[in-house]
Short mmCIF file of C-alpha atoms and ligand atoms in Angstrom, two decimals:
data_model
loop_
_atom_site.label_atom_id
_atom_site.label_comp_id
_atom_site.label_asym_id
_atom_site.label_seq_id
_atom_site.Cartn_x
_atom_site.Cartn_y
_atom_site.Cartn_z
CA UNK I 4 0.45 65.86 24.33
CA UNK I 5 3.71 64.31 23.18
CA UNK I 6 6.62 66.28 21.71
CA UNK I 7 5.52 65.10 18.26
CA UNK I 8 1.94 66.25 18.78
CA UNK I 9 3.17 69.59 20.13
CA UNK I 10 5.40 70.13 17.10
CA UNK I 11 2.57 69.26 14.72
CA UNK I 12 0.14 71.50 16.64
CA UNK I 13 2.60 74.33 16.17
CA UNK I 14 2.61 73.67 12.42
CA UNK I 15 -1.17 73.40 11.81
CA UNK I 16 -2.86 74.67 14.99
CA UNK I 17 -3.90 72.47 17.94
CA UNK I 18 -7.45 72.03 16.64
CA UNK I 19 -6.13 70.03 13.71
CA UNK I 20 -4.13 67.44 15.61
CA UNK I 21 -6.01 64.45 17.00
CA UNK I 22 -4.52 62.06 19.51
CA UNK I 23 -7.69 60.29 20.69
CA UNK I 24 -10.55 58.41 18.99
CA UNK I 25 -8.35 57.39 16.06
CA UNK I 26 -10.09 54.11 15.22
CA UNK I 27 -11.78 55.57 12.11
CA UNK I 28 -8.33 56.31 10.68
CA UNK I 29 -7.00 52.85 11.54
CA UNK I 30 -9.60 50.68 9.82
CA UNK I 31 -10.48 50.58 6.15
CA UNK I 32 -14.02 50.66 4.78
CA UNK I 33 -14.32 46.86 4.48
CA UNK I 34 -12.97 46.10 7.95
CA UNK I 35 -10.35 43.87 6.30
CA UNK I 36 -7.41 46.18 7.01
CA UNK I 37 -7.01 47.21 10.61
CA UNK I 38 -4.00 49.23 11.74
CA UNK I 39 -3.07 51.77 14.36
CA UNK I 40 -2.65 55.52 13.90
CA UNK I 41 -0.14 57.21 16.21
CA UNK I 42 -2.05 60.44 15.74
CA UNK I 43 -3.87 62.26 12.95
CA UNK I 44 -3.07 65.70 11.61
CA UNK I 45 -5.29 67.66 9.22
CA UNK I 46 -3.37 70.37 7.32
CA UNK I 47 -5.07 73.22 5.49
CA UNK I 48 -2.32 74.09 2.97
CA UNK I 49 0.53 72.52 0.99
CA UNK I 50 2.93 74.63 3.02
CA UNK I 51 1.63 73.07 6.25
CA UNK I 52 2.07 69.63 4.70
CA UNK I 53 5.70 70.49 3.98
CA UNK I 54 6.20 71.40 7.66
CA UNK I 55 4.49 68.18 8.83
CA UNK I 56 6.69 66.10 6.57
CA UNK I 57 9.85 67.74 7.85
CA UNK I 58 8.77 67.08 11.44
CA UNK I 59 8.06 63.40 10.70
CA UNK I 60 11.30 62.94 8.74
CA UNK I 61 13.27 64.35 11.69
CA UNK I 62 11.35 62.13 14.12
CA UNK I 63 11.80 59.02 11.90
CA UNK I 64 8.03 58.47 11.78
CA UNK I 65 6.05 57.31 8.77
CA UNK I 66 3.23 59.38 7.24
CA UNK I 67 0.13 57.81 5.73
CA UNK I 68 -1.93 60.20 3.55
CA UNK I 69 -5.66 59.55 3.87
CA UNK I 70 -8.76 60.95 2.15
CA UNK I 71 -12.09 59.13 2.12
CA UNK I 72 -10.47 55.84 3.22
CA UNK I 73 -12.41 54.05 0.48
CA UNK I 74 -9.40 52.20 -1.00
CA UNK I 75 -9.75 48.43 -0.87
CA UNK I 76 -6.16 47.17 -0.53
CA UNK I 77 -5.09 48.72 2.78
CA UNK I 78 -3.08 51.49 1.08
CA UNK I 79 -4.27 54.21 3.47
CA UNK I 80 -4.22 52.15 6.68
CA UNK I 81 -1.47 53.19 9.14
CA UNK I 82 0.85 50.85 10.99
CA UNK I 83 1.82 53.04 13.93
CA UNK I 84 2.29 55.99 11.57
CA UNK I 85 0.98 59.56 11.57
CA UNK I 86 -2.18 59.86 9.44
CA UNK I 87 -2.29 62.91 7.22
CA UNK I 88 -6.01 63.67 6.92
CA UNK I 89 -6.32 65.64 3.67
CA UNK I 90 -10.05 66.33 3.74
CA UNK I 91 -9.67 70.01 4.64
CA UNK I 92 -8.11 70.60 1.22
CA UNK I 93 -11.50 70.51 -0.48
CA UNK I 94 -11.56 73.48 -2.87
CA UNK I 95 -13.00 72.94 -6.37
CA UNK I 96 -12.50 75.59 -9.06
CA UNK I 97 -13.77 75.01 -12.59
CA UNK I 98 -12.09 76.83 -15.47
CA UNK I 99 -14.77 76.58 -18.18
CA UNK I 100 -12.59 78.24 -20.82
CA UNK I 101 -9.78 75.72 -20.42
CA UNK I 102 -12.27 72.91 -19.77
CA UNK I 103 -10.41 72.01 -16.58
CA UNK I 104 -11.01 71.77 -12.86
CA UNK I 105 -8.50 72.40 -10.10
CA UNK I 106 -9.49 70.32 -7.10
CA UNK I 107 -7.92 70.05 -3.69
CA UNK I 108 -6.87 66.56 -2.60
CA UNK I 109 -9.73 66.41 -0.10
CA UNK I 110 -12.53 67.30 -2.53
CA UNK I 111 -14.79 64.33 -3.15
CA UNK I 112 -15.26 62.92 -6.64
CA UNK I 113 -18.97 63.78 -6.30
CA UNK I 114 -18.12 67.44 -5.54
CA UNK I 115 -15.94 67.62 -8.66
CA UNK I 116 -18.66 65.98 -10.74
CA UNK I 117 -21.25 68.45 -9.42
CA UNK I 118 -19.03 71.48 -10.12
CA UNK I 119 -18.36 70.21 -13.65
CA UNK I 120 -22.09 69.65 -14.24
CA UNK I 121 -22.88 73.18 -13.07
CA UNK I 122 -20.54 74.43 -15.82
CA UNK I 123 -22.19 72.22 -18.47
CA UNK I 124 -19.25 69.79 -18.46
CA UNK I 125 -18.45 66.47 -16.83
CA UNK I 126 -15.62 64.70 -15.04
CA UNK I 127 -14.70 61.38 -16.67
CA UNK I 128 -14.01 59.29 -13.56
CA UNK I 129 -17.03 57.85 -11.76
CA UNK I 130 -17.22 55.21 -9.06
CA UNK I 131 -19.81 53.97 -6.58
CA UNK I 132 -17.87 55.50 -3.65
CA UNK I 133 -18.03 58.95 -5.28
CA UNK I 134 -19.52 60.65 -2.18
CA UNK I 135 -16.56 59.69 0.03
CA UNK I 136 -13.64 58.99 -2.34
CA UNK I 137 -11.40 62.04 -2.70
CA UNK I 138 -9.45 63.45 -5.62
CA UNK I 139 -6.17 62.96 -3.74
CA UNK I 140 -6.93 59.28 -3.19
CA UNK I 141 -8.12 58.70 -6.73
CA UNK I 142 -4.99 60.36 -8.13
CA UNK I 143 -2.72 58.42 -5.75
CA UNK I 144 -4.33 55.12 -6.81
CA UNK I 145 -5.08 56.02 -10.45
CA UNK I 146 -8.72 55.07 -9.87
CA UNK I 147 -10.56 53.88 -12.97
CA UNK I 148 -14.19 53.09 -12.13
CA UNK I 149 -17.25 52.72 -14.30
CA UNK I 150 -16.55 54.76 -17.43
CA UNK I 151 -12.85 54.19 -18.03
CA UNK I 152 -13.69 51.99 -21.01
CA UNK I 153 -14.36 55.13 -23.03
CA UNK I 154 -13.20 58.06 -20.88
CA UNK I 155 -10.01 56.63 -19.39
CA UNK I 156 -8.71 56.26 -15.84
CA UNK I 157 -7.61 59.11 -13.53
CA UNK I 158 -4.21 59.34 -15.24
CA UNK I 159 -6.02 60.02 -18.51
CA UNK I 160 -7.82 63.01 -16.96
CA UNK I 161 -4.68 64.54 -15.47
CA UNK I 162 -3.30 67.84 -16.65
CA UNK I 163 -1.18 68.38 -13.55
CA UNK I 164 -0.70 67.31 -9.96
CA UNK I 165 0.59 69.45 -7.14
CA UNK I 166 2.38 67.24 -4.62
CA UNK I 167 4.75 67.66 -1.68
CA UNK I 168 7.90 65.56 -1.38
CA UNK I 169 9.13 64.37 2.00
CA UNK I 170 11.85 67.00 1.71
CA UNK I 171 9.05 69.59 1.83
CA UNK I 172 9.58 70.60 -1.83
CA UNK I 173 6.43 71.09 -3.93
CA UNK I 174 6.34 69.59 -7.43
CA UNK I 175 3.93 70.80 -10.09
CA UNK I 176 4.18 71.79 -13.74
CA UNK I 177 2.23 74.92 -12.71
CA UNK I 178 1.19 75.95 -16.19
CA UNK I 179 -2.09 74.08 -16.76
CA UNK I 180 -0.97 73.63 -20.37
CA UNK I 181 -2.35 70.49 -21.98
CA UNK I 182 0.76 70.31 -24.15
CA UNK I 183 3.94 70.52 -22.13
CA UNK I 184 6.45 67.94 -23.26
CA UNK I 185 9.45 69.32 -21.42
CA UNK I 186 11.08 66.22 -20.00
CA UNK I 187 10.24 63.84 -17.15
CA UNK I 188 6.67 64.44 -16.00
CA UNK I 189 7.15 63.94 -12.26
CA UNK I 190 3.59 64.91 -11.23
CA UNK I 191 2.30 62.19 -13.55
CA UNK I 192 4.57 59.64 -11.88
CA UNK I 193 2.86 60.44 -8.60
CA UNK I 194 -0.44 59.22 -10.08
CA UNK I 195 -0.79 55.54 -9.18
CA UNK I 196 2.14 55.61 -6.74
CA UNK I 197 -0.23 54.93 -3.82
CA UNK I 198 1.11 57.74 -1.62
CA UNK I 199 4.66 56.37 -1.65
CA UNK I 200 6.38 59.11 -3.67
CA UNK I 201 4.73 62.38 -2.62
CA UNK I 202 1.60 63.74 -0.94
CA UNK I 203 -0.96 64.90 -3.51
CA UNK I 204 -2.35 68.27 -2.43
CA UNK I 205 -4.30 69.22 -5.58
CA UNK I 206 -4.88 68.13 -9.15
CA UNK I 207 -5.78 69.91 -12.36
CA UNK I 208 -8.04 67.62 -14.37
CA UNK I 209 -9.58 67.78 -17.79
CA UNK I 210 -13.35 68.10 -18.10
CA UNK I 211 -15.35 66.70 -20.99
CA UNK I 212 -18.42 67.84 -22.88
CA UNK I 213 -21.63 66.44 -21.39
CA UNK I 214 -23.28 64.15 -23.97
CA UNK I 215 -26.72 65.41 -24.97
CA UNK I 216 -28.39 62.05 -24.60
CA UNK I 217 -27.77 58.75 -22.81
CA UNK I 218 -29.58 55.43 -22.48
CA UNK I 219 -29.13 52.46 -20.14
CA UNK I 220 -30.11 48.81 -20.59
CA UNK I 221 -29.78 45.64 -18.56
CA UNK I 222 -29.22 42.61 -20.80
CA UNK I 223 -29.65 38.98 -19.76
CA UNK I 224 -27.60 36.10 -21.19
CA UNK I 225 -27.87 32.31 -20.91
CA UNK I 226 -24.15 31.83 -20.19
CA UNK I 227 -20.80 33.56 -19.76
CA UNK I 228 -19.39 33.01 -23.25
CA UNK I 229 -22.48 34.67 -24.77
CA UNK I 230 -22.20 37.66 -22.41
CA UNK I 231 -18.46 38.09 -22.97
CA UNK I 232 -18.90 37.81 -26.75
CA UNK I 233 -21.59 40.51 -26.54
CA UNK I 234 -19.27 42.73 -24.48
CA UNK I 235 -16.44 42.22 -26.99
CA UNK I 236 -18.76 43.23 -29.81
CA UNK I 237 -20.27 46.24 -27.99
CA UNK I 238 -16.93 47.69 -26.91
CA UNK I 239 -16.13 48.35 -30.55
CA UNK I 240 -19.15 50.69 -30.75
CA UNK I 241 -18.19 54.34 -30.13
CA UNK I 242 -21.57 55.06 -28.46
CA UNK I 243 -21.01 52.45 -25.73
CA UNK I 244 -19.54 53.98 -22.58
CA UNK I 245 -20.34 51.38 -19.91
CA UNK I 246 -20.10 47.56 -20.00
CA UNK I 247 -20.55 45.97 -16.58
CA UNK I 248 -20.95 42.27 -15.93
CA UNK I 249 -22.90 40.67 -13.07
CA UNK I 250 -23.73 37.06 -12.19
CA UNK I 251 -26.95 35.52 -10.89
CA UNK I 252 -25.58 34.97 -7.37
CA UNK I 253 -24.56 38.64 -7.00
CA UNK I 254 -27.91 39.86 -8.33
CA UNK I 255 -29.78 37.60 -5.87
CA UNK I 256 -27.60 38.89 -3.02
CA UNK I 257 -28.20 42.54 -3.94
CA UNK I 258 -31.97 41.93 -4.18
CA UNK I 259 -32.00 40.18 -0.80
CA UNK I 260 -29.77 42.68 1.03
CA UNK I 261 -31.30 45.82 -0.47
CA UNK I 262 -34.92 44.61 -0.68
CA UNK I 263 -35.03 45.13 -4.44
CA UNK I 264 -37.30 43.18 -6.81
CA UNK I 265 -35.61 40.78 -9.24
CA UNK I 266 -34.78 42.61 -12.49
CA UNK I 267 -36.43 39.95 -14.70
CA UNK I 268 -39.37 37.55 -14.27
CA UNK I 269 -36.95 34.60 -14.43
CA UNK I 270 -33.35 34.42 -13.21
CA UNK I 271 -30.58 34.55 -15.81
CA UNK I 272 -26.99 33.33 -15.24
CA UNK I 273 -25.28 36.52 -16.50
CA UNK I 274 -26.32 40.15 -16.89
CA UNK I 275 -24.64 43.09 -18.64
CA UNK I 276 -25.38 46.68 -17.70
CA UNK I 277 -24.81 48.77 -20.80
CA UNK I 278 -24.91 52.54 -21.29
CA UNK I 279 -24.75 54.46 -24.55
CA UNK I 280 -24.23 58.19 -25.03
CA UNK I 281 -24.90 60.15 -28.20
CA UNK I 282 -25.71 63.67 -29.43
CA UNK I 283 -29.31 62.44 -29.95
CA UNK I 284 -31.46 59.30 -29.76
CA UNK I 285 -29.12 57.26 -27.55
CA UNK I 286 -32.02 54.89 -26.82
CA UNK I 287 -32.53 54.25 -30.53
CA UNK I 288 -28.80 53.61 -31.06
CA UNK I 289 -28.63 51.28 -28.04
CA UNK I 290 -31.83 49.50 -29.10
CA UNK I 291 -30.44 48.81 -32.58
CA UNK I 292 -27.16 47.51 -31.14
CA UNK I 293 -28.99 45.19 -28.73
CA UNK I 294 -31.30 43.98 -31.50
CA UNK I 295 -28.28 42.92 -33.56
CA UNK I 296 -26.57 41.13 -30.64
CA UNK I 297 -26.74 37.35 -30.63
CA UNK I 298 -27.59 35.54 -27.37
CA UNK I 299 -29.66 38.18 -25.55
CA UNK I 300 -32.30 36.27 -23.53
CA UNK I 301 -34.08 39.35 -22.14
CA UNK I 302 -33.54 43.11 -21.91
CA UNK I 303 -34.75 45.90 -19.63
CA UNK I 304 -34.35 49.44 -20.91
CA UNK I 305 -34.13 52.50 -18.65
CA UNK I 306 -36.88 54.69 -20.10
CA UNK I 307 -35.89 57.82 -18.13
CA UNK I 308 -33.26 58.95 -15.61
CA UNK I 309 -35.08 57.40 -12.63
CA UNK I 310 -35.48 54.12 -14.46
CA UNK I 311 -31.77 54.12 -15.41
CA UNK I 312 -30.86 54.70 -11.75
CA UNK I 313 -33.05 51.70 -10.87
CA UNK I 314 -31.01 49.52 -13.27
CA UNK I 315 -27.69 50.96 -12.06
CA UNK I 316 -28.60 50.05 -8.46
CA UNK I 317 -28.22 46.33 -9.23
CA UNK I 318 -24.60 47.00 -10.17
CA UNK I 319 -23.61 49.73 -7.74
CA UNK I 320 -24.93 47.95 -4.64
CA UNK I 321 -22.74 44.86 -5.12
CA UNK I 322 -19.86 46.10 -2.93
CA UNK I 323 -22.07 47.11 -0.01
CA UNK I 324 -24.18 43.94 -0.24
CA UNK I 325 -21.13 41.67 -0.14
CA UNK I 326 -19.73 43.52 2.88
CA UNK I 327 -23.01 42.92 4.70
CA UNK I 328 -22.48 39.16 4.63
CA UNK I 329 -18.86 39.14 5.76
CA UNK I 330 -15.42 40.71 5.58
CA UNK I 331 -14.46 39.89 1.98
CA UNK I 332 -11.21 38.88 0.33
CA UNK I 333 -11.26 41.49 -2.43
CA UNK I 334 -9.38 40.29 -5.48
CA UNK I 335 -9.55 42.92 -8.19
CA UNK I 336 -7.92 41.37 -11.25
CA UNK I 337 -7.65 41.85 -15.01
CA UNK I 338 -7.83 39.13 -17.64
CA UNK I 339 -7.43 39.10 -21.40
CA UNK I 340 -11.02 39.06 -22.69
CA UNK I 341 -10.60 35.70 -24.49
CA UNK I 342 -9.68 34.13 -21.11
CA UNK I 343 -12.41 35.88 -19.08
CA UNK I 344 -15.26 33.33 -19.31
CA UNK I 345 -13.09 30.27 -18.74
CA UNK I 346 -11.37 31.92 -15.75
CA UNK I 347 -14.70 32.77 -14.11
CA UNK I 348 -15.89 29.20 -14.66
CA UNK I 349 -12.68 27.56 -13.41
CA UNK I 350 -11.97 29.73 -10.40
CA UNK I 351 -15.19 28.73 -8.60
CA UNK I 352 -14.34 25.00 -8.24
CA UNK I 353 -10.72 25.88 -7.46
CA UNK I 354 -11.86 27.98 -4.48
CA UNK I 355 -14.52 25.43 -3.45
CA UNK I 356 -11.93 22.66 -3.41
CA UNK I 357 -9.79 24.35 -0.75
CA UNK I 358 -12.52 26.31 1.02
CA UNK I 359 -15.87 24.49 0.77
CA UNK I 360 -17.43 27.07 3.10
CA UNK I 361 -16.51 29.99 0.78
CA UNK I 362 -19.04 32.12 -1.08
CA UNK I 363 -17.63 33.62 -4.30
CA UNK I 364 -19.12 36.85 -5.66
CA UNK I 365 -17.94 38.12 -9.04
CA UNK I 366 -18.74 41.19 -11.09
CA UNK I 367 -16.75 43.76 -12.98
CA UNK I 368 -15.84 46.12 -15.75
CA UNK I 369 -15.91 43.40 -18.39
CA UNK I 370 -15.33 45.87 -21.23
CA UNK I 371 -11.74 46.11 -19.94
CA UNK I 372 -11.40 42.54 -18.71
CA UNK I 373 -11.60 43.75 -15.09
CA UNK I 374 -13.10 41.18 -12.73
CA UNK I 375 -13.91 41.87 -9.06
CA UNK I 376 -13.64 38.54 -7.32
CA UNK I 377 -14.85 38.72 -3.72
CA UNK I 378 -14.84 35.79 -1.31
CA UNK I 379 -16.72 35.71 1.99
CA UNK I 380 -16.93 32.94 4.57
CA UNK I 381 -13.13 32.50 4.72
CA UNK I 382 -10.79 33.93 7.39
CA UNK I 383 -9.82 37.39 5.99
CA UNK I 384 -6.16 36.66 6.84
CA UNK I 385 -6.03 33.34 4.96
CA UNK I 386 -3.59 34.34 2.20
CA UNK I 387 -3.55 30.83 0.73
CA UNK I 388 -6.89 31.64 -0.90
CA UNK I 389 -5.49 34.80 -2.51
CA UNK I 390 -2.45 32.79 -3.60
CA UNK I 391 -4.54 30.19 -5.45
CA UNK I 392 -6.63 32.85 -7.23
CA UNK I 393 -3.79 35.22 -8.12
CA UNK I 394 -1.63 32.40 -9.51
CA UNK I 395 -4.54 31.34 -11.73
CA UNK I 396 -4.86 34.96 -12.90
CA UNK I 397 -1.15 35.18 -13.76
CA UNK I 398 -1.28 31.84 -15.59
CA UNK I 399 -4.18 33.16 -17.67
CA UNK I 400 -2.04 36.17 -18.70
CA UNK I 401 -3.84 38.57 -16.37
CA UNK I 402 -2.87 41.20 -13.78
CA UNK I 403 -3.12 40.81 -9.99
CA UNK I 404 -4.52 44.35 -9.78
CA UNK I 405 -6.77 45.87 -12.42
CA UNK I 406 -7.68 49.11 -10.66
CA UNK I 407 -7.45 48.99 -6.84
CA UNK I 408 -3.64 48.93 -6.66
CA UNK I 409 -1.24 46.85 -4.57
CA UNK I 410 -1.46 48.52 -1.14
CA UNK I 411 -0.66 46.18 1.72
CA UNK I 412 -2.76 43.44 0.14
CA UNK I 413 -0.82 42.22 -2.87
CA UNK I 414 2.90 42.99 -2.47
CA UNK I 415 3.66 39.32 -2.00
CA UNK I 416 2.37 38.54 -5.50
CA UNK I 417 4.04 41.42 -7.38
CA UNK I 418 6.72 39.09 -8.82
CA UNK I 419 3.93 37.25 -10.67
CA UNK I 420 3.44 40.28 -12.92
CA UNK I 421 6.54 42.49 -12.46
CA UNK I 422 10.18 41.49 -13.02
CA UNK I 423 12.92 41.84 -10.40
CA UNK I 424 14.54 44.45 -12.67
CA UNK I 425 11.37 46.54 -12.75
CA UNK I 426 10.98 46.39 -8.97
CA UNK I 427 14.62 47.44 -8.58
CA UNK I 428 13.92 50.54 -10.71
CA UNK I 429 10.83 51.25 -8.58
CA UNK I 430 13.01 51.17 -5.47
CA UNK I 431 15.45 53.63 -7.05
CA UNK I 432 12.55 55.95 -7.97
CA UNK I 433 11.19 55.68 -4.43
CA UNK I 434 14.63 56.57 -3.00
CA UNK I 435 14.90 59.59 -5.32
CA UNK I 436 11.47 60.96 -4.35
CA UNK I 437 11.43 59.94 -0.69
CA UNK I 438 15.00 59.24 0.47
CA UNK I 439 14.00 58.73 4.11
CA UNK I 440 11.19 56.27 3.29
CA UNK I 441 8.74 58.41 5.24
CA UNK I 442 5.77 58.25 2.86
CA UNK I 443 3.34 55.36 3.24
CA UNK I 444 5.92 52.87 4.51
CA UNK I 445 4.97 49.25 3.86
CA UNK I 446 2.63 50.09 0.98
CA UNK I 447 3.24 48.98 -2.62
CA UNK I 448 6.90 48.08 -1.99
CA UNK I 449 7.64 45.72 0.89
CA UNK I 450 9.27 47.55 3.86
C1 MLT Z 26 -16.50 48.27 -8.05
O1 MLT Z 26 -16.32 48.45 -9.25
O2 MLT Z 26 -17.55 47.78 -7.61
C2 MLT Z 26 -15.42 48.73 -7.14
O3 MLT Z 26 -14.17 48.66 -7.69
C3 MLT Z 26 -15.51 48.27 -5.73
C4 MLT Z 26 -15.34 46.84 -5.41
O4 MLT Z 26 -14.60 46.12 -6.09
O5 MLT Z 26 -15.93 46.40 -4.43
ZN1 ZN Z 27 -14.36 48.49 -9.89
#
């Protein structure tokens, strides 16, 4: 063992320091981001994290916090750094009286959802990677997912975050009070900072009442403008909690890769997956809304929970199906809803012009103008493709990152959506939280 490994073993115990077989820590889920971990250390407490940080600060070595490694922009991929594996911090404690959960950074989103359900409540953030994605990672990236349209992103669930600064100091509001307006809310700043300000060790999150009834439907449309107009109309309805858009090519890919039958007897250019929740008769409410919608060419209704899961599969299996046909360029962007349909139509020929061999797969959280544009068949390192797409997004008044963050993937394009003055303030904030630049070097802000 090296001096560094010895010092870390002293802090956390030798069983929790790994110096071999580190490839799992060095590569992200998609295979797009490949780095190199110097070693991995798995602390069991915030105090141990403080010791690890002090050791790395003294040794001038970067620390990359990692949970489920399900992020899609390279934000948890090391570049010769020490990986801080947070998965041992997996406690989940529900406080049913307060309607809150305190979860360790390493608890999975699915574990938090299950604990909430057992208490008759629910956690508002849901995403397809729920079984691997951790609370620490979702706080660090302000994950949004499938229900943010109505329930909000991770920041909206946050009561408090406990996090360790590179100085070893722990920040937390400690009270669990939902109203605490006493000045700068540093824990909240940590949310969405992509591991660059502090290491999240635990979060206190709000839980919501479980709706008594829910209903799911898959709606088919003849074209994009009709589907987007339907989404714009449905998002005004308080009962609608999910509005997910899919295109014919993605549906065909999912059916082929996952051996699923086509959802309708004939193919339709655009589909919307819609879910309604209500105290009673969600199916009746959803049915009436669909009936009144112009442009619906066909509809499949989930008659029970198993049937709803069958409809959800067409949406949730997109990511995995795309990864089966190649390492994708993952361009998670946001567009103003009025520009959504024309962007989707125009971006395809723009990509085909420069990269005739490219396959473009698009789907997303259309209720919030969030489009997931994935491209396979192009060298994963060919940034010219990303440049063409992200410039089109900025010109349409959109954002280069809707929910996945900046990571190592999109720093180059930050000036398209953030001013030099803003980035200068970010650098000052970074210096105040992490004066030695130890935390997640090279992520979010260029090194
Ligand atoms: C999704 O909504 O499917 C996720 O953000 C993952 C992805 O973009 O692949
Ligand atoms: Zn998404």
